[in-house]
XYZ file of C-alpha atoms in Angstrom:
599
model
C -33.223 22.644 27.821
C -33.454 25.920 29.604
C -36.357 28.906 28.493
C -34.009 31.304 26.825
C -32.036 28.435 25.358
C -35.504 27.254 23.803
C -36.653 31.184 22.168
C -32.798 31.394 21.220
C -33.446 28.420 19.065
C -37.249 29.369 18.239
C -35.513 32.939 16.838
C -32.782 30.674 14.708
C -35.218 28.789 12.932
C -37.335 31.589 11.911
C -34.015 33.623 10.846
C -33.397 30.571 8.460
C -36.869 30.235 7.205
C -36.532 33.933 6.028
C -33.423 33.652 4.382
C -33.802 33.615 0.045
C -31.677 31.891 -2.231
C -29.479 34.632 -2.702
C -28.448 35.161 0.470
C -26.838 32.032 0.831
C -22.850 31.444 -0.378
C -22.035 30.602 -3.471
C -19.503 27.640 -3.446
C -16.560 28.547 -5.629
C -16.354 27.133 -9.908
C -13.037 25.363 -10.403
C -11.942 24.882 -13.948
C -8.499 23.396 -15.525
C -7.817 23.383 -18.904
C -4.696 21.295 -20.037
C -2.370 21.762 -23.259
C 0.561 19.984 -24.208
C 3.016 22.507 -26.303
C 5.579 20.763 -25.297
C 4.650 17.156 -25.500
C 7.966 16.336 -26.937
C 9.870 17.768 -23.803
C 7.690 15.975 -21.668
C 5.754 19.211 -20.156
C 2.021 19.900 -19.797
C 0.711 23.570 -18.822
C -2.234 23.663 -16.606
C -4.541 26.591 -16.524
C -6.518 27.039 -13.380
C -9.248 29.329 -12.314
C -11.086 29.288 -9.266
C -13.994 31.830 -9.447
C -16.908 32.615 -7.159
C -14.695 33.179 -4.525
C -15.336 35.738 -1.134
C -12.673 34.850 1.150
C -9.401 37.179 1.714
C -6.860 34.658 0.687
C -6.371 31.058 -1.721
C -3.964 28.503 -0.468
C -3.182 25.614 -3.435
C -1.761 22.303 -2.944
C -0.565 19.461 -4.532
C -0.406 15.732 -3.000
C 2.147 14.654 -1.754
C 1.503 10.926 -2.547
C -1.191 8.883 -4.384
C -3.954 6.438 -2.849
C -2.396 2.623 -3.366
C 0.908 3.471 -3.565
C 1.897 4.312 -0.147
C 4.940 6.331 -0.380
C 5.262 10.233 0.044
C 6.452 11.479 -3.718
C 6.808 14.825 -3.802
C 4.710 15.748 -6.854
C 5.289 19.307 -5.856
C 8.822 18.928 -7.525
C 7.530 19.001 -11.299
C 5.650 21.814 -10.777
C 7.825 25.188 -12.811
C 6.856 28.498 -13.701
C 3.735 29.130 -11.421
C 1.997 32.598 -11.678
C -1.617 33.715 -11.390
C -3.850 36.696 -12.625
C -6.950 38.660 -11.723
C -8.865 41.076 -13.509
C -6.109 40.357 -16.136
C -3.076 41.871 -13.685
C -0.528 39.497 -12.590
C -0.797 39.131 -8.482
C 1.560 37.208 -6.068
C 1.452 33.534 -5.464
C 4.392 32.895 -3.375
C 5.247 29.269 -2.247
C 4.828 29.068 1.486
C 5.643 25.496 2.104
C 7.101 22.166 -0.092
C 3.434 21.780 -1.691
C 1.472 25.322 -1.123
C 1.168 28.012 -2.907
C -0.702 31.276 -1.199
C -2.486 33.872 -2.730
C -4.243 36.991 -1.363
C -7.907 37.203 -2.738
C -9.405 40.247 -0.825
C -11.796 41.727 -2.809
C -11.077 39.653 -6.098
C -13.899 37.112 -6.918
C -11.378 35.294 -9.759
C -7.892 33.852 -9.567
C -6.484 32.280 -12.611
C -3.174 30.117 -12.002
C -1.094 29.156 -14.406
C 1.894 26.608 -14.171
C 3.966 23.500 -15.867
C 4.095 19.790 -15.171
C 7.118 17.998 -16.032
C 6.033 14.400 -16.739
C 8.641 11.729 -17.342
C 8.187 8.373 -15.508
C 5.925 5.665 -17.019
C 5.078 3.867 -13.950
C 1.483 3.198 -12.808
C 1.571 5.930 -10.691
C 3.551 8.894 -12.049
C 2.445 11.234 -15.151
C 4.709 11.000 -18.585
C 4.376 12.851 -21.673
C 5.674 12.853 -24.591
C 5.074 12.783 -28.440
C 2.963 10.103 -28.361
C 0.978 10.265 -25.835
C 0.282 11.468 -22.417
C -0.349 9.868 -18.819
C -1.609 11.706 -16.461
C -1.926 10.313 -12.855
C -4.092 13.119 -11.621
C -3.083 13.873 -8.047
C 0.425 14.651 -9.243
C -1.131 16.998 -11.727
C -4.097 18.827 -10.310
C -3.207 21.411 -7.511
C -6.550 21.442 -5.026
C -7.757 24.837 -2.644
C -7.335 24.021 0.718
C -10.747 23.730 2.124
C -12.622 22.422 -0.883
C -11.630 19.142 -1.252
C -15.583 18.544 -1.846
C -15.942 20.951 -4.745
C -16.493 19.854 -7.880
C -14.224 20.612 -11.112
C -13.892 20.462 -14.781
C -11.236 19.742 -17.306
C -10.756 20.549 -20.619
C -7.854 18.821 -22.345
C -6.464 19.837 -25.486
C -5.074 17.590 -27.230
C -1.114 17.661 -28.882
C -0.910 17.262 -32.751
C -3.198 13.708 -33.936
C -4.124 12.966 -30.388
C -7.731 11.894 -30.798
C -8.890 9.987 -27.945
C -9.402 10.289 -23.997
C -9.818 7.233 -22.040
C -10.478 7.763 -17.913
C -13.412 6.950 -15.949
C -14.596 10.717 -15.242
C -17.206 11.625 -16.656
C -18.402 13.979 -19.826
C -19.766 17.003 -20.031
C -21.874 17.037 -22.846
C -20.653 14.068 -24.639
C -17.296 15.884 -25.328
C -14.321 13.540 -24.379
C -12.029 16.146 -23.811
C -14.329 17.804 -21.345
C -14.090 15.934 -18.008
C -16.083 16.901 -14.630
C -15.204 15.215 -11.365
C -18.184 15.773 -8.480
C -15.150 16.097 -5.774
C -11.116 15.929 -4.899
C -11.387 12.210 -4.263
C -12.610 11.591 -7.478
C -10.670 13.555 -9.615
C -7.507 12.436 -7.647
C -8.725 8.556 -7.847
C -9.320 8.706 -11.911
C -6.396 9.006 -14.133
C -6.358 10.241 -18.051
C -4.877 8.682 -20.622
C -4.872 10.821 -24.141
C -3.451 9.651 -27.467
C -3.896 7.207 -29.818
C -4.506 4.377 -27.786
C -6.119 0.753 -29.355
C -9.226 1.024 -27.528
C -12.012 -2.014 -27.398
C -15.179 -2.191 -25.357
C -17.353 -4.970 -23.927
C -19.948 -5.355 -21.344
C -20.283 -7.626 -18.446
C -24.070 -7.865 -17.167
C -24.976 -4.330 -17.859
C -21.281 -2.442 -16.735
C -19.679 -0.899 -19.614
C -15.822 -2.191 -19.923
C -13.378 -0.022 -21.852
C -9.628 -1.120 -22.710
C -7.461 1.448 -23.697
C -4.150 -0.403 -25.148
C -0.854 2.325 -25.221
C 2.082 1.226 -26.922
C 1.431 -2.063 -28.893
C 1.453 -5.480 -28.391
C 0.717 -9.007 -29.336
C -2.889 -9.350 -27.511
C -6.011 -10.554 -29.266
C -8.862 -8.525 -28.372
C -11.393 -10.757 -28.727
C -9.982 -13.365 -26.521
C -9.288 -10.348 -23.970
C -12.722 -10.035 -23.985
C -14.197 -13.017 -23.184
C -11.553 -14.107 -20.285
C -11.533 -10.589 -18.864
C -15.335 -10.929 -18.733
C -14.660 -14.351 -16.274
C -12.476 -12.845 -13.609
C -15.024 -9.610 -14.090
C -18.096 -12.172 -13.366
C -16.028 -14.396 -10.705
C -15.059 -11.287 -8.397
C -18.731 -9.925 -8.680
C -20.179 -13.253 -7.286
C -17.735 -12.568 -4.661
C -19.857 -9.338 -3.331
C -23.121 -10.160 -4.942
C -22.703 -6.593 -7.151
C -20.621 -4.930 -9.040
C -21.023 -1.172 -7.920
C -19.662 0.600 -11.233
C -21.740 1.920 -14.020
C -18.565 1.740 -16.678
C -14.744 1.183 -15.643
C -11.968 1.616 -17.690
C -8.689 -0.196 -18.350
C -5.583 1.785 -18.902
C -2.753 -0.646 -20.028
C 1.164 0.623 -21.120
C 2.735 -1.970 -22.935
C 6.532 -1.390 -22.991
C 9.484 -3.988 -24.174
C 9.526 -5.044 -20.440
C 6.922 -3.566 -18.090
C 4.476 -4.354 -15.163
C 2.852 -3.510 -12.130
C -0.810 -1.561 -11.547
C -2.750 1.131 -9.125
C -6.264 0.349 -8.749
C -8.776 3.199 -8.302
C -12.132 3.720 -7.996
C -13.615 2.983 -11.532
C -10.677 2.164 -13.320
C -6.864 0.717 -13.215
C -3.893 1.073 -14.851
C -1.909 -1.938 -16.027
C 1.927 -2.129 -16.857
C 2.424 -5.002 -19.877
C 5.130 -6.475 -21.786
C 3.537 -5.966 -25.161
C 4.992 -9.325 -26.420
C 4.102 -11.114 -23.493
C 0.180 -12.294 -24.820
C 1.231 -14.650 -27.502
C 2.985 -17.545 -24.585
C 0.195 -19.100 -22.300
C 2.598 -17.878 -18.991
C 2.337 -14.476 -20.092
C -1.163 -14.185 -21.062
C -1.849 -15.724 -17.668
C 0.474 -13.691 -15.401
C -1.770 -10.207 -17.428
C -5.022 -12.324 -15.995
C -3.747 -12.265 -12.674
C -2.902 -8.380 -12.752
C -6.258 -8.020 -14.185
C -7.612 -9.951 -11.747
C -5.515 -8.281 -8.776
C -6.464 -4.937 -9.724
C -10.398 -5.025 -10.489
C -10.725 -6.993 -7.594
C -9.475 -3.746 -5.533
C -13.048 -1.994 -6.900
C -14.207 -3.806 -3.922
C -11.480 -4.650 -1.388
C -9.622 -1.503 -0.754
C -11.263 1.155 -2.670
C -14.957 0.248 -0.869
C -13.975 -2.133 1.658
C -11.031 -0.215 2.760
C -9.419 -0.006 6.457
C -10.309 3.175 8.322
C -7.617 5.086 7.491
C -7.607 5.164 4.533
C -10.137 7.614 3.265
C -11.117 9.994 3.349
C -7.853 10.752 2.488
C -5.212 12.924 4.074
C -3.392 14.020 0.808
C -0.669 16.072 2.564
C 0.994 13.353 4.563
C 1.668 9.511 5.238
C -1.891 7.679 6.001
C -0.905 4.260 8.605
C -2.697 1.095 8.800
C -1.531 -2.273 10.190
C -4.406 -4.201 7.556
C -2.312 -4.132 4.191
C -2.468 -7.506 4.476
C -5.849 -7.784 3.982
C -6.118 -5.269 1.364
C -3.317 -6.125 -0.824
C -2.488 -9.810 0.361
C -5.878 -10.924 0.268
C -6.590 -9.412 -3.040
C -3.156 -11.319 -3.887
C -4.372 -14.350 -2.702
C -7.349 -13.598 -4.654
C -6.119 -12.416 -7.787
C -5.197 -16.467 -7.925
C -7.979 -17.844 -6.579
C -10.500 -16.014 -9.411
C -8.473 -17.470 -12.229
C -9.377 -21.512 -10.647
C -13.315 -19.973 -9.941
C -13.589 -18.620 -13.284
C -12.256 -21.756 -15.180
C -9.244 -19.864 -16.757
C -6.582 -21.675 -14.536
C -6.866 -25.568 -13.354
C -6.569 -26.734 -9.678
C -2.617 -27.741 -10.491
C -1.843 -23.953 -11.633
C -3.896 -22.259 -8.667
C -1.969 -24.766 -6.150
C 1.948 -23.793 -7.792
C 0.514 -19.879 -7.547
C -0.001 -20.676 -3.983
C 3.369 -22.545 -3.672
C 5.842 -19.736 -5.116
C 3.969 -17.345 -2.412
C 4.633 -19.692 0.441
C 8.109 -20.153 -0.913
C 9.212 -16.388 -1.209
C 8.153 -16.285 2.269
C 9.997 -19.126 3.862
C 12.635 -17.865 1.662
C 12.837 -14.626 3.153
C 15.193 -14.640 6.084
C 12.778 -11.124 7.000
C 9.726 -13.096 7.956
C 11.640 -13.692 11.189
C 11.805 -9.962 11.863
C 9.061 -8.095 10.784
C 5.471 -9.291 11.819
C 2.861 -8.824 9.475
C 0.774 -6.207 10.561
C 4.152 -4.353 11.243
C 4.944 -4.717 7.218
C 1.658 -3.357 6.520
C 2.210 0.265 8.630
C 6.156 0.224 7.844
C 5.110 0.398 3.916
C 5.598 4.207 3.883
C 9.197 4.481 4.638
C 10.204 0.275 3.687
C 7.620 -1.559 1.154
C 8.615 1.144 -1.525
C 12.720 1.698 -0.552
C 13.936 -1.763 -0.713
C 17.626 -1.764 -0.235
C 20.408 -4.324 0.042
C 19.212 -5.434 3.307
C 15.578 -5.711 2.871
C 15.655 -9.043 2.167
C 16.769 -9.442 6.103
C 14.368 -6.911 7.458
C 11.048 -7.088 6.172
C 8.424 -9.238 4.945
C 5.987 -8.598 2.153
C 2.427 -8.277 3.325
C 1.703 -9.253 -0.367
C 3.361 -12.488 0.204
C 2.657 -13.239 3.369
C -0.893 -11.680 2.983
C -1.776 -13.994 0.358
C -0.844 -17.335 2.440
C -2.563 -15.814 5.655
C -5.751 -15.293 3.104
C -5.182 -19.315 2.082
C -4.999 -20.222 5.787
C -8.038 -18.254 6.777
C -9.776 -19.665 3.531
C -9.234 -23.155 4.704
C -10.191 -23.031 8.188
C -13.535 -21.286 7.577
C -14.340 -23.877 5.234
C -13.029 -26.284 6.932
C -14.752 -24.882 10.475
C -18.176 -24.823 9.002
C -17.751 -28.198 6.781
C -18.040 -26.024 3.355
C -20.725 -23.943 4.286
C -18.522 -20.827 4.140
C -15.655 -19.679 2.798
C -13.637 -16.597 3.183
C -15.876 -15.283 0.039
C -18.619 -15.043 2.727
C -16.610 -12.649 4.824
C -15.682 -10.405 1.681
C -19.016 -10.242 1.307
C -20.471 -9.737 5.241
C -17.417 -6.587 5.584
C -18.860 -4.733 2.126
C -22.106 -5.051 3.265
C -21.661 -3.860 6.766
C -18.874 -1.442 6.720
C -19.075 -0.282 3.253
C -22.976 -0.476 2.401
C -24.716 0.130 5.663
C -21.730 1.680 7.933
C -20.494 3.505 4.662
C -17.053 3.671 6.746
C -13.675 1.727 6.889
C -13.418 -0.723 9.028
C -10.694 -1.639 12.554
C -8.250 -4.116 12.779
C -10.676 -5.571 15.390
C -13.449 -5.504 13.149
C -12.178 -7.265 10.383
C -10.708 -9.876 12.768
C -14.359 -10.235 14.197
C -15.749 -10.871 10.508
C -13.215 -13.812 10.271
C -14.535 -15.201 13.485
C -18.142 -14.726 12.886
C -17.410 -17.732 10.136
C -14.645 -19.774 11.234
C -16.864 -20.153 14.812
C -13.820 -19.534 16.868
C -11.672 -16.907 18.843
C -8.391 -16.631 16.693
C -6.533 -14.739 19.251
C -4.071 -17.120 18.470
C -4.110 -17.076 14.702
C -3.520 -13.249 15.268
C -0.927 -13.789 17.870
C 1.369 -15.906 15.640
C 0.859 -15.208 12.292
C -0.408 -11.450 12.027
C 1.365 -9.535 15.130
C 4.130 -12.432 15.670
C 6.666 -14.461 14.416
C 5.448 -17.807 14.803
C 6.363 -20.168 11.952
C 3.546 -21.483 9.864
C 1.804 -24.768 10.402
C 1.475 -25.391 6.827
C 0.292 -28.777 6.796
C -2.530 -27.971 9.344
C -4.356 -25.990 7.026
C -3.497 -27.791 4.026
C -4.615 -30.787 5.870
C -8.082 -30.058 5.876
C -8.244 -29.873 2.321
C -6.226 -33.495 2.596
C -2.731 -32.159 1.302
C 0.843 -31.534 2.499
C 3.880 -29.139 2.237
C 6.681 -30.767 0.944
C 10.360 -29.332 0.907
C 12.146 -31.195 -2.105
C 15.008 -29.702 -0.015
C 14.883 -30.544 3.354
C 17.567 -33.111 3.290
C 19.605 -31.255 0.873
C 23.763 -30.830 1.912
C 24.576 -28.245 -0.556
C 26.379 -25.665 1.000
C 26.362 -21.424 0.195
C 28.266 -18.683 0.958
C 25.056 -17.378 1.393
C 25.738 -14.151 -0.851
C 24.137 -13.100 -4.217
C 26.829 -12.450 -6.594
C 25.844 -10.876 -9.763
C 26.966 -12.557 -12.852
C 26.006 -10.093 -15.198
C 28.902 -8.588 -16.232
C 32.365 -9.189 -16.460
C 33.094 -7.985 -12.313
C 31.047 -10.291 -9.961
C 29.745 -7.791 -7.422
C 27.762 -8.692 -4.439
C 24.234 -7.626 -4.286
C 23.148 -8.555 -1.074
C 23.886 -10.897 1.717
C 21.820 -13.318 3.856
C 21.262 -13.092 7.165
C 22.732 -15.597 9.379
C 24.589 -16.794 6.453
C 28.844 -17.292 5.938
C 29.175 -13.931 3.895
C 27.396 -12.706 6.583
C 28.945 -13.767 9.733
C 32.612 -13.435 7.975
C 31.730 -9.970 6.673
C 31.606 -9.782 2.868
C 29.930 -6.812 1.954
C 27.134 -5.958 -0.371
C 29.402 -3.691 -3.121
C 31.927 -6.104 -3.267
C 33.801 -7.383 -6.178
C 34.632 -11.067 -5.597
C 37.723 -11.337 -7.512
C 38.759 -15.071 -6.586
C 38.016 -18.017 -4.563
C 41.186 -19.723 -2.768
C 43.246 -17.704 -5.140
C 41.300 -18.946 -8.436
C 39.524 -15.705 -10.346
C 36.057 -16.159 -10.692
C 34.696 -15.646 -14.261
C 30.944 -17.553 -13.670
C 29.312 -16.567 -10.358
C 27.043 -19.600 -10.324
C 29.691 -21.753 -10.523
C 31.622 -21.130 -7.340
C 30.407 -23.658 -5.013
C 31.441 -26.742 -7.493
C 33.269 -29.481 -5.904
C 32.772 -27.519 -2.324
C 30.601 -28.607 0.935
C 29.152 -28.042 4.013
C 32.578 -27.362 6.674
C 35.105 -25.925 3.809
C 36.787 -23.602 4.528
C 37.341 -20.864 1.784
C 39.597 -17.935 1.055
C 37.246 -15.640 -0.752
C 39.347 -12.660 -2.472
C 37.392 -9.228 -2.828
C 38.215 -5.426 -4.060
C 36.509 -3.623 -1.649
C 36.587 0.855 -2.312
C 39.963 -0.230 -4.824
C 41.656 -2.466 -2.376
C 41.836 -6.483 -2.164
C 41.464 -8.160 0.773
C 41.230 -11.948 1.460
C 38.286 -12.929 3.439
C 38.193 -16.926 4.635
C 34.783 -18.387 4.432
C 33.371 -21.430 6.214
C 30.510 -22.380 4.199
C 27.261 -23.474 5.831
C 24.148 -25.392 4.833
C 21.915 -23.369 2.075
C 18.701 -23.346 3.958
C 16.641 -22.325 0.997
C 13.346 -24.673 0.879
C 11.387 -25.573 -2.661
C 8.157 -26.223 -1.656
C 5.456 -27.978 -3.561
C 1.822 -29.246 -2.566
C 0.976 -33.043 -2.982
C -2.007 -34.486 -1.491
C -2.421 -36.937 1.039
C -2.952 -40.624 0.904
C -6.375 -41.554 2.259
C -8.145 -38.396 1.944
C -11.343 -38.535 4.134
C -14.816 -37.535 2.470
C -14.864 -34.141 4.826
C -10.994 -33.735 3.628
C -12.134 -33.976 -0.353
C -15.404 -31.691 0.615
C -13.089 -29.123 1.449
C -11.011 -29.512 -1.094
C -14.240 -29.369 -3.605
C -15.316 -25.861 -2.218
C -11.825 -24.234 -2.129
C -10.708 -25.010 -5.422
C -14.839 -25.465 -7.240
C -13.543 -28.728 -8.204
């Protein structure tokens, strides 16, 4: 370092040693208060006031899309009636952009904003209000100042009418439920707010604080909740050796029919059927989504691919590793429900076998490689349409059986010593704990390696960037079982179109690739009116008395006019898997099978 370069720095140090507490800045107070006048129109008004501030101008923003649910939403569109104050005169606050709102501050210290959220769509991921209670998925309700992302905030909800409880995973201030604080952006955005009525029960599992909060009804019994929720809780913490939350909440909406669920941070929300806990396959498919989504504490919201956070709020976030975030945590959503004793081997194997057979099932999965599903998610995953079927692959699917293959060879590679619970582990202590970053596709793929003792170049090269069809029964051989097709040798022939047979016009809903509708052009949209001049009143019944080599005339009303289409109808290729095991299993064979399933 040169002389003046050194007394330059010498002259810094002492400027900064004589500076006093009140010279420094001040960062900015941001407070929201929410009230719900209109709870029966579905509306929330949001007051917000950003004070402290000594900059000439404010820009606000809203997200564009939420964390876990990778599609860009607009949540700029429910926003009505913005204005904003200061020093109790209204100012301008003209939109600049689809999510931004500007606002000159020169020589105010305090903006107040004011402005309405329209919230009408019960999903896991959208905000709805309305008499009985309200939803609100924060990052399409909370408008952020660009540049502050890091500032903390707090909320003060007021509640509509006999509204008497708040259930999120923010904190209190002051043991006041309706007074929330968030330390930053990324919390706030990552911890939802449910306020109501809501059935709310409690438990602990080794020292973390559990809260349920139950919206619209439902058959469950709490108490048995409680103990099997407390088994999958317990399971997926052995996975990492910790569970890193203090208290996390559960946010479930039971409708008539419902489902679904966002993990975040310290919490989850949950879509139910609230009849659905009283049958033994309902209260089992709500395990798995319990399962699914606290096992995302870990694998995606700590363990998390690069990308994906800090976040980028204003536009689409890419990574090829999906798989591994949401197939694995598919995969394992099953998997914890054998470890924890819930489910037996029998029930983890046929979870296992309706993945593998949506996936052979998919005429897709000879399109779209894997890591290609996982980046493609923002503009296909979440706009299925009638071709999707033939395009894409699910990296749910698909990630789950590449989690299952990858299980079995580590196990198998290190004769039971590992698993792929030891990589989970090795990645959240390296990239999360010690790194405390995301980690590269290379990275992850070097974690699988480290335990299976081999390159898997090839592994990657047919299964996660190619096409390659899956050797089944090599994996499942090491645990001394086999794929079977109860199909394989079947001659029943298809059209190889889904025909709805819902209501009185059979319309077709989509058509298969490679298939007779498809090479003869029937269209999706069509009404099949008759087949070989006989009008068809029973969809499912139109291949009776038909096989492989007919030849069909297949009548449709296409846009109002008829047209006769002839059909040649080909082999239905569909496969119906199941697992058996293997004759002769060999004592390394049942080993493996021993530490996969904890028999």
């Amino acid at each position: 370092m040169k002389k003046f370069q050194l007394i330059a720095l010498v002259n810094l140090i002492f400027l900064f040693m004589n500076a006093t507490p009140g010279n420094a800045a001040v960062p900015a107070k941001i407070s929201y208060t929410v009230t719900f006048p209109e709870a029966q129109a579905h509306y929330a008004e949001i007051e917000m006031t950003v004070s402290g501030l000594a900059q000439p101008s404010l820009e606000l923003k809203m997200p564009v899309w939420t964390p876990g649910s990778y599609l860009v939403r607009e949540f700029a569109k429910n926003i009505e009636s913005l204005t904003a104050t200061a020093n109790g005169k209204a100012i301008m606050a003209p939109k600049v952009n689809k999510n931004t709102w500007h606002i000159n501050t020169a020589g105010l210290t305090s903006v107040t904003v004011k402005y309405k959220i329209y919230a009408f769509e019960l999903s896991v991921r959208t905000s709805f209000i309305d008499a009985s209670h309200a939803f609100l998925s924060t990052s399409g309700v909370f408008l952020w100042p660009k540049g502050m992302l890091a500032s903390p905030s707090t909320i003060k909800i007021v509640p509509y009418k006999d509204w008497s409880k708040v259930s999120t995973s923010l904190e209190k201030v002051g043991g006041d439920a309706f007074t929330l604080t968030a330390p930053n952006y990324d919390i706030l955005y990552d911890s939802p707010i449910e306020v109501g009525t809501q059935d709310i029960f409690d438990f602990d599992v080794k020292g973390v604080h559990y809260d349920v909060a139950m919206y619209g009804g439902g058959n469950y019994d709490k108490e048995r909740l409680k103990v099997d929720m407390a088994k999958i809780i317990e399971a997926e913490s052995a996975v990492f050796g910790e569970n890193p939350n203090k208290h996390y909440t559960f946010i479930v909406h039971n409708k008539l029919r419902n489902g679904g669920g966002l993990e975040h941070l310290s919490s989850t929300v949950l879509g139910a059927s609230r009849n659905q806990y009283s049958s033994e396959a309902g209260y089992k498919g709500f395990l798995g989504l319990v399962a699914h989504e606290h096992f995302h504490l870990w694998n995606v919201k700590r363990l998390r691919p690069i990308v994906l956070g800090p976040f980028d709020y204003e536009t689409e976030n890419y990574t090829t590793n999906l798989w591994i975030a949401e197939g694995f945590t598919a995969y394992y959503q099953n998997l914890i429900l054998r470890h924890a004793g819930i489910a037996g081997a029998d029930a983890f194997l046929g979870d296992m076998v309706g993945d593998i057979n949506t996936v052979e099932n998919t005429p897709g999965t000879k399109v779209q490689p894997l890591a290609e599903s996982s980046f493609d998610a923002w503009i296909k995953s979440y706009r299925p349409n009638e071709n999707t079927i033939n395009t894409g692959i699910s990296y749910y699917d698909k990630g789950a059986v590449v989690g299952m293959l990858l299980d079995l060879e580590i196990i198998n590679s290190t004769n039971g010593k590992s698993s792929l619970d030891d990589v989970m582990k090795y990645m959240y202590d390296t990239y999360y704990k010690a790194k405390k970053r995301g980690y590269t596709d290379a990275e992850f793929k070097a974690g699988f390696e480290k335990f299976a003792g081999k390159n898997l170049d090839d592994f990657y090269a047919k299964y996660i960037n190619g096409l390659a069809p899956i050797d089944y029964n090599k994996y499942l051989g090491y645990a001394g079982y086999k794929l079977t097709d109860d199909l394989a040798n079947s001659m029943d022939p298809t059209i190889g179109a889904s025909i709805s047979n819902a209501g009185p016009k059979k319309i077709v809903t989509a058509v298969i690739r490679g298939s007779a509708a498809w090479i003869q052009g029937i269209n999706v949209g069509d009404e099949v009116v008759s087949i070989d001049g006989t009008p068809v009143t029973d969809a499912t019944t139109i291949m009776n008395g038909k096989k492989i080599g007919d030849q069909i005339n297949v009548t449709v009303s296409r846009d109002g006019q008829a047209m006769i289409i002839p059909v040649t109808l080909l082999r239905n290729p569909r496969q119906k898997n199941r697992i058996e095991e293997l004759p002769n299993a060999t004592p390394k064979q049942l080993a493996v099978r021993a530490k996969w399933l904890k028999l």
